């Protein structure tokens, strides 16, 4: 089922008209479909049903506590990358034994917090981080469960700014270093090496890099002869932002994962973010001004790169769709831009677009992942509201930030 669609030329999220909602609430705001989130989670976890994986939603993709609560109810754990995300995951009700903590630069304070909370795994990204965790665990008289993150040196075709699994990327340990780490782990008395983890990048649309990663993992299993209780295969599953983006085929990969799981008798963990949230939200925004440029029309929106950063940060393509469709045409090309005083505060250009008027509403599509969580107060703009639809009901899950809170310093 499609949760975000047109009925009689009007954009609907589930059973709510976006136009009606936008007339009631102040734009801009993020607008999610709860049904869509539930469907994505279930469909992801069904693709790997045979392996019964622990799905740890990647909190950095969307860290709204109300959304985490929805995922928690579906059985999700959490993959966190900071102490703040760890606290949010726990506050949303996710049990520490379903939380993994990744990141190359965990601070002493964050490590202490993770150890005290007894989370499932701290996924270690360097030898020296392991030494620090070992030392703190000793002070706290604990034996801490860790995973070790592999950098498999695999080039996953994606934007260079979201690749994480090549030798030149800062993440994880190379195969050689990881093997010698594993062979020396008994020296670190306060650690239990329970997992090997890997995450090769984001928005990956082909299954091949994932398959290659499994091969590197096999090699390590053979060379170290170690048994890992968990194998954490990370996230990175891409979604179709553009019409012709190919869809990743999880069927074939999932049978390879199941073979691997049986052979090495381990529990599988996944850390999807985008695949669960990406297509579940739009950003509803108003056309503040139309302006004639020399060879195009600018539609200046009241949402900017501070509200939604992916286009400016990664050249990401996000369609902008009308809230009410019409059959008239704009004269010449049209470019959607935001108000922030940066040239990169622009979204997308169309050679053909329908006729628009000032004060019309439009919606930036597929903004559920790395949307709200990446937003900022740049240009001293308050963070915008987040609203979620369940069937006919709209619920505010983040109030627009009070401008007063920005006037303290
Ligand atoms: C960001 C991240 C993820 C999630 O990536 P998606 O592309 O959103 O699935 C998973 N694991 C780690 C370690 C990450 O840093």
Coordinates of C-alpha atoms and ligand atoms in Angstrom, one line a residue:
X1 CA 0.0 0.0 0.0
X2 CA 1.1 3.5 -0.7
X3 CA 0.7 5.8 2.3
X4 CA 1.8 8.9 0.5
X5 CA -0.3 9.5 -2.6
X6 CA -2.7 11.7 -4.5
X7 CA -6.5 11.5 -4.3
X8 CA -8.3 13.7 -6.8
X9 CA -5.1 15.7 -7.3
X10 CA -4.7 16.4 -3.6
X11 CA -1.7 15.0 -1.7
X12 CA -2.7 12.7 1.1
X13 CA -0.6 11.1 3.9
X14 CA -2.7 8.1 4.9
X15 CA -6.2 9.6 5.2
X16 CA -5.2 13.2 5.9
X17 CA -5.1 15.9 3.3
X18 CA -1.8 17.7 3.4
X19 CA -3.4 20.9 2.2
X20 CA -5.9 20.9 5.0
X21 CA -3.2 20.2 7.6
X22 CA -0.9 22.9 6.2
X23 CA -3.6 25.4 6.4
X24 CA -4.0 24.6 10.1
X25 CA -0.4 24.3 11.2
X26 CA 2.5 26.7 10.5
X27 CA 4.7 25.5 7.7
X28 CA 7.4 24.3 7.3
X29 CA 7.0 20.9 9.1
X30 CA 8.0 17.3 8.7
X31 CA 5.1 15.0 8.1
X32 CA 5.4 11.2 8.7
X33 CA 3.2 8.3 8.0
X34 CA 3.2 5.8 10.9
X35 CA 1.7 3.1 8.7
X36 CA 4.6 3.4 6.3
X37 CA 7.2 3.1 9.1
X38 CA 5.5 0.0 10.4
X39 CA 5.3 -1.5 6.9
X40 CA 9.0 -0.8 6.2
X41 CA 10.1 -2.3 9.4
X42 CA 8.1 -5.4 9.0
X43 CA 9.1 -5.8 5.4
X44 CA 12.8 -5.4 6.2
X45 CA 12.6 -7.9 9.0
X46 CA 10.6 -10.4 6.9
X47 CA 13.3 -10.3 4.2
X48 CA 15.6 -11.9 6.7
X49 CA 13.0 -13.9 8.6
X50 CA 14.9 -17.2 8.4
X51 CA 17.9 -15.8 10.1
X52 CA 15.8 -14.2 12.9
X53 CA 18.1 -11.2 13.1
X54 CA 18.2 -8.5 15.7
X55 CA 17.2 -5.3 13.9
X56 CA 18.9 -2.3 15.5
X57 CA 17.5 0.8 14.0
X58 CA 20.2 3.3 13.3
X59 CA 19.1 6.2 15.5
X60 CA 21.1 8.9 13.7
X61 CA 18.8 8.4 10.7
X62 CA 15.9 9.7 12.9
X63 CA 16.2 10.3 16.6
X64 CA 12.7 11.5 17.4
X65 CA 11.8 9.6 20.6
X66 CA 8.2 9.1 19.5
X67 CA 9.4 7.4 16.3
X68 CA 11.8 5.3 18.3
X69 CA 8.9 4.2 20.5
X70 CA 7.0 3.0 17.4
X71 CA 10.0 1.0 16.3
X72 CA 10.5 -0.4 19.8
X73 CA 7.0 -1.7 19.8
X74 CA 7.7 -3.6 16.6
X75 CA 10.7 -5.3 18.3
X76 CA 13.5 -3.0 17.1
X77 CA 16.7 -2.5 19.0
X78 CA 19.0 0.5 18.4
X79 CA 22.3 1.3 16.8
X80 CA 23.6 4.5 18.4
X81 CA 26.6 6.7 17.8
X82 CA 26.7 9.0 20.8
X83 CA 25.9 9.1 24.5
X84 CA 22.9 11.3 23.6
X85 CA 21.5 8.7 21.2
X86 CA 22.0 6.0 23.7
X87 CA 20.0 7.9 26.3
X88 CA 17.3 8.6 23.7
X89 CA 17.1 4.9 22.8
X90 CA 16.7 3.9 26.5
X91 CA 14.2 6.7 27.1
X92 CA 12.1 5.3 24.3
X93 CA 11.9 2.0 26.1
X94 CA 14.5 0.0 24.0
X95 CA 16.2 -2.4 26.4
X96 CA 20.0 -2.0 26.7
X97 CA 20.4 -5.7 25.6
X98 CA 19.2 -4.6 22.2
X99 CA 21.5 -1.6 21.8
X100 CA 24.8 -1.5 20.0
X101 CA 27.1 1.5 20.1
X102 CA 29.3 2.4 17.0
X103 CA 31.5 5.4 16.2
X104 CA 35.3 6.1 15.8
X105 CA 35.6 8.7 18.6
X106 CA 33.6 7.6 21.6
X107 CA 34.6 9.7 24.6
X108 CA 35.5 8.3 28.1
X109 CA 32.2 9.6 29.4
X110 CA 30.2 7.9 26.6
X111 CA 32.1 4.6 27.2
X112 CA 31.4 4.8 30.9
X113 CA 27.7 5.4 30.2
X114 CA 27.6 2.4 27.8
X115 CA 29.3 0.1 30.3
X116 CA 27.1 1.1 33.2
X117 CA 24.0 0.5 31.1
X118 CA 25.1 -3.0 30.1
X119 CA 24.4 -2.6 26.4
X120 CA 24.6 -5.5 24.1
X121 CA 27.8 -4.4 22.3
X122 CA 30.2 -1.6 22.1
X123 CA 31.4 -1.8 18.5
X124 CA 35.1 -0.9 18.8
X125 CA 36.8 0.9 15.9
X126 CA 40.4 1.0 17.0
X127 CA 42.9 -0.8 19.2
X128 CA 43.3 2.1 21.5
X129 CA 39.6 2.4 22.0
X130 CA 39.6 -1.2 23.1
X131 CA 42.4 -0.4 25.6
X132 CA 40.4 2.5 27.1
X133 CA 37.2 0.3 27.3
X134 CA 39.3 -2.4 29.0
X135 CA 40.7 0.1 31.5
X136 CA 37.4 1.7 32.4
X137 CA 35.7 -1.7 32.7
X138 CA 38.4 -2.6 35.2
X139 CA 37.7 0.5 37.2
X140 CA 34.0 -0.3 37.2
X141 CA 34.7 -4.0 37.9
X142 CA 32.8 -5.1 34.8
X143 CA 33.5 -7.4 31.9
X144 CA 32.3 -5.5 28.8
X145 CA 30.9 -7.1 25.7
X146 CA 32.5 -5.6 22.6
X147 CA 32.3 -6.1 18.8
X148 CA 35.2 -5.3 16.6
X149 CA 34.5 -3.3 13.4
X150 CA 36.0 -4.5 10.2
X151 CA 36.9 -2.1 7.4
X152 CA 36.7 -4.7 4.5
X153 CA 38.1 -2.3 1.9
X154 CA 35.2 -2.6 -0.4
X155 CA 34.1 0.1 -2.8
X156 CA 30.3 0.2 -2.5
X157 CA 29.0 2.5 -5.3
X158 CA 27.5 5.3 -3.5
X159 CA 28.2 9.0 -2.9
X160 CA 31.8 9.5 -1.8
X161 CA 30.6 11.3 1.3
X162 CA 28.6 8.4 2.6
X163 CA 31.1 5.5 1.9
X164 CA 32.6 4.0 5.0
X165 CA 34.1 0.7 4.0
X166 CA 37.2 1.6 1.9
X167 CA 40.7 1.5 3.3
X168 CA 41.0 5.3 3.1
X169 CA 37.8 5.7 5.2
X170 CA 38.3 6.3 9.0
X171 CA 36.0 3.5 10.1
X172 CA 37.0 0.1 11.5
X173 CA 40.1 -2.0 11.4
X174 CA 41.8 -3.4 8.3
X175 CA 41.6 -7.2 7.8
X176 CA 45.2 -7.7 8.9
X177 CA 44.9 -5.5 12.0
X178 CA 41.6 -7.0 12.9
X179 CA 43.0 -10.5 12.8
X180 CA 45.9 -9.7 15.0
X181 CA 43.5 -7.8 17.4
X182 CA 41.4 -11.0 17.6
X183 CA 44.4 -13.2 18.3
X184 CA 45.6 -11.0 21.1
X185 CA 42.2 -10.3 22.7
X186 CA 42.9 -12.6 25.7
X187 CA 45.3 -9.9 27.1
X188 CA 42.4 -7.5 27.6
X189 CA 41.0 -9.3 30.6
X190 CA 37.9 -7.0 31.1
X191 CA 36.6 -7.5 27.6
X192 CA 34.5 -10.2 25.9
X193 CA 34.9 -10.2 22.2
X194 CA 31.3 -11.1 21.3
X195 CA 31.0 -9.8 17.8
X196 CA 32.5 -8.8 14.6
X197 CA 30.7 -5.8 12.9
X198 CA 30.8 -4.1 9.6
X199 CA 29.0 -1.2 7.9
X200 CA 30.3 -0.3 4.4
X201 CA 28.3 2.9 3.6
X202 CA 24.9 4.2 3.0
X203 CA 22.4 4.4 0.1
X204 CA 23.8 1.2 -1.5
X205 CA 21.6 0.1 -4.3
X206 CA 23.3 -3.1 -5.3
X207 CA 23.6 -6.3 -3.3
X208 CA 27.1 -7.1 -4.6
X209 CA 29.1 -5.0 -2.1
X210 CA 27.2 -6.8 0.7
X211 CA 28.0 -10.2 -0.8
X212 CA 31.7 -9.3 -1.1
X213 CA 31.6 -8.2 2.6
X214 CA 30.4 -11.6 3.6
X215 CA 33.3 -13.2 1.8
X216 CA 35.8 -11.0 3.7
X217 CA 34.0 -12.0 6.9
X218 CA 34.4 -15.7 6.0
X219 CA 38.1 -15.2 5.4
X220 CA 38.4 -13.8 8.9
X221 CA 36.4 -16.6 10.5
X222 CA 38.7 -19.1 8.8
X223 CA 41.9 -17.3 9.7
X224 CA 41.1 -16.5 13.3
X225 CA 39.2 -19.8 14.0
X226 CA 37.2 -17.7 16.5
X227 CA 33.5 -18.1 17.3
X228 CA 31.6 -14.9 17.4
X229 CA 28.3 -14.9 19.2
X230 CA 27.1 -12.0 17.0
X231 CA 27.9 -10.9 13.5
X232 CA 26.7 -7.4 12.9
X233 CA 26.2 -6.7 9.2
X234 CA 25.4 -3.0 9.6
X235 CA 23.0 -1.0 7.5
X236 CA 23.4 0.9 4.2
X237 CA 20.4 -0.5 2.3
X238 CA 19.4 2.1 -0.3
X239 CA 16.0 3.4 -1.3
X240 CA 14.8 4.8 -4.6
X241 CA 14.9 8.5 -4.4
X242 CA 14.9 8.9 -8.2
X243 CA 12.4 7.3 -10.5
X244 CA 15.0 5.1 -12.2
X245 CA 17.0 4.2 -9.1
X246 CA 17.2 0.4 -9.0
X247 CA 15.7 -1.4 -6.0
X248 CA 18.1 -3.5 -3.9
X249 CA 17.2 -7.2 -4.0
X250 CA 17.4 -8.5 -0.5
X251 CA 16.2 -12.1 -1.4
X252 CA 19.4 -13.4 -2.8
X253 CA 21.5 -11.6 -0.1
X254 CA 19.3 -12.9 2.7
X255 CA 19.8 -16.6 1.6
X256 CA 23.6 -16.0 1.7
X257 CA 23.3 -14.5 5.2
X258 CA 21.3 -17.5 6.3
X259 CA 23.9 -19.9 5.0
X260 CA 26.6 -17.9 6.7
X261 CA 24.7 -17.8 10.0
X262 CA 24.3 -21.6 10.0
X263 CA 27.8 -22.3 9.0
X264 CA 29.3 -20.1 11.8
X265 CA 26.5 -20.6 14.3
X266 CA 26.1 -16.9 15.1
X267 CA 23.3 -14.4 15.7
X268 CA 22.8 -11.8 13.0
X269 CA 22.4 -8.1 13.7
X270 CA 21.4 -5.5 11.1
X271 CA 21.5 -1.7 11.6
X272 CA 19.2 -0.2 8.9
X273 CA 18.3 3.5 9.1
X274 CA 17.3 4.9 5.7
X275 CA 15.5 1.7 4.6
X276 CA 13.1 2.0 7.5
X277 CA 12.5 5.8 7.6
X278 CA 13.6 7.3 4.3
X279 CA 10.4 7.2 2.2
X280 CA 8.0 7.7 5.2
X281 CA 7.9 11.5 5.4
X282 CA 7.6 14.7 3.4
X283 CA 8.6 18.2 4.4
X284 CA 5.7 20.5 3.9
X285 CA 6.7 24.0 2.9
X286 CA 5.2 27.1 1.4
X287 CA 6.3 29.2 -1.5
X288 CA 7.3 32.5 0.0
X289 CA 8.2 34.2 -3.2
X290 CA 8.4 33.5 -6.9
X291 CA 11.2 35.4 -8.6
X292 CA 12.1 35.7 -12.3
X293 CA 15.8 34.8 -12.9
X294 CA 17.5 35.4 -16.2
X295 CA 16.7 31.9 -17.5
X296 CA 14.5 30.3 -14.8
X297 CA 12.0 31.0 -12.2
X298 CA 13.0 30.7 -8.6
X299 CA 10.5 29.3 -6.2
X300 CA 11.8 30.5 -2.8
X301 CA 10.5 28.2 -0.1
X302 CA 10.2 28.8 3.6
X303 CA 12.2 25.7 4.3
X304 CA 16.0 25.8 3.9
X305 CA 19.2 23.8 4.2
X306 CA 19.0 24.3 8.0
X307 CA 15.7 22.3 8.0
X308 CA 16.8 19.7 5.4
X309 CA 20.5 19.4 4.7
X310 CA 20.9 16.3 2.5
X311 CA 20.9 18.2 -0.8
X312 CA 23.5 20.7 0.3
X313 CA 25.6 18.1 2.0
X314 CA 25.6 15.2 -0.4
X315 CA 24.1 16.5 -3.6
X316 CA 21.1 14.3 -2.8
X317 CA 18.2 14.4 -5.2
X318 CA 14.8 14.8 -3.6
X319 CA 11.8 15.5 -5.6
X320 CA 9.5 18.3 -4.7
X321 CA 5.9 17.6 -5.3
X322 CA 2.8 19.9 -5.4
X323 CA 0.3 19.6 -2.5
X324 CA -2.4 20.3 -5.1
X325 CA -1.8 19.2 -8.6
X326 CA -3.0 21.3 -11.6
X327 CA -2.6 20.9 -15.3
X328 CA -1.2 24.4 -16.1
X329 CA 2.4 24.8 -16.9
X330 CA 5.1 27.1 -15.5
X331 CA 6.8 29.1 -18.3
X332 CA 10.4 27.7 -18.6
X333 CA 12.5 26.0 -16.0
X334 CA 11.8 26.2 -12.3
X335 CA 14.3 25.9 -9.4
X336 CA 13.3 25.4 -5.8
X337 CA 15.6 27.2 -3.3
X338 CA 15.5 28.0 0.4
X339 CA 16.0 31.2 2.3
X340 CA 19.4 30.5 3.9
X341 CA 22.2 32.9 2.9
X342 CA 24.3 30.2 1.1
X343 CA 24.4 29.4 -2.6
X344 CA 24.1 25.7 -1.7
X345 CA 20.7 26.3 0.0
X346 CA 18.8 25.0 -3.0
X347 CA 16.9 21.8 -3.6
X348 CA 16.1 20.9 -7.2
X349 CA 15.5 22.3 -10.7
X350 CA 12.9 21.1 -13.1
X351 CA 12.8 21.9 -16.8
X352 CA 9.0 21.5 -16.7
X353 CA 6.8 22.1 -13.7
X354 CA 3.2 22.9 -13.1
X355 CA 2.1 26.5 -12.5
X356 CA 2.7 27.7 -9.0
X357 CA 1.6 30.7 -7.1
X358 CA 3.0 32.4 -4.0
X359 CA 1.7 30.8 -0.8
X360 CA 1.1 27.4 -2.5
X361 CA 2.3 24.5 -0.5
X362 CA 4.7 21.9 -1.9
X363 CA 6.3 18.9 -0.3
X364 CA 10.0 17.7 -0.4
X365 CA 9.8 14.0 -0.8
X366 CA 11.5 11.1 1.0
X367 CA 12.9 13.1 4.0
X368 CA 12.2 10.6 6.8
X369 CA 15.9 9.6 7.2
X370 CA 18.7 12.1 7.8
X371 CA 16.1 14.9 7.6
X372 CA 15.1 16.2 11.0
X373 CA 18.1 14.5 12.6
X374 CA 20.5 16.6 10.5
X375 CA 18.7 19.9 10.9
X376 CA 20.3 22.9 12.6
X377 CA 19.8 26.4 13.9
X378 CA 21.9 27.9 11.1
X379 CA 20.9 31.6 10.4
X380 CA 19.3 31.4 13.9
X381 CA 16.2 29.6 12.7
X382 CA 14.3 27.5 15.2
X383 CA 14.0 23.8 14.5
X384 CA 10.7 23.1 12.8
X385 CA 7.8 20.8 14.0
X386 CA 7.5 17.1 13.3
X387 CA 4.0 15.6 12.8
X388 CA 3.0 12.0 12.4
X389 CA -0.2 10.7 10.8
X390 CA -1.9 7.5 11.8
X391 CA -4.9 6.9 9.6
X392 CA -7.0 10.0 10.1
X393 CA -5.1 11.4 13.1
X394 CA -2.3 13.9 13.2
X395 CA 0.0 14.0 16.2
X396 CA 2.7 16.5 16.9
X397 CA 5.9 14.6 17.9
X398 CA 8.1 17.6 18.1
X399 CA 6.9 21.2 18.7
X400 CA 8.5 23.9 16.7
X401 CA 11.4 25.2 18.7
X402 CA 10.7 28.3 20.7
X403 CA 12.7 31.2 19.3
X404 CA 13.4 32.3 22.9
X405 CA 15.6 29.3 23.4
X406 CA 17.9 30.7 20.7
X407 CA 18.3 34.1 22.3
X408 CA 20.1 33.0 25.4
X409 CA 23.7 33.2 24.1
Ligands
LIG1 C1 24.7 5.4 9.7 C2 25.0 4.0 10.1 C3 24.0 3.0 9.9 C4 22.8 3.2 9.1 O1 23.0 3.4 7.7 P1 21.7 3.5 6.7 O2 22.3 3.7 5.4 O3 20.8 4.6 7.2 O4 21.1 2.1 6.8 C5 24.3 1.7 10.4 N1 25.4 1.4 11.1 C6 26.4 2.4 11.3 C7 27.6 2.0 12.1 C8 26.2 3.7 10.9 O5 27.1 4.6 11.1

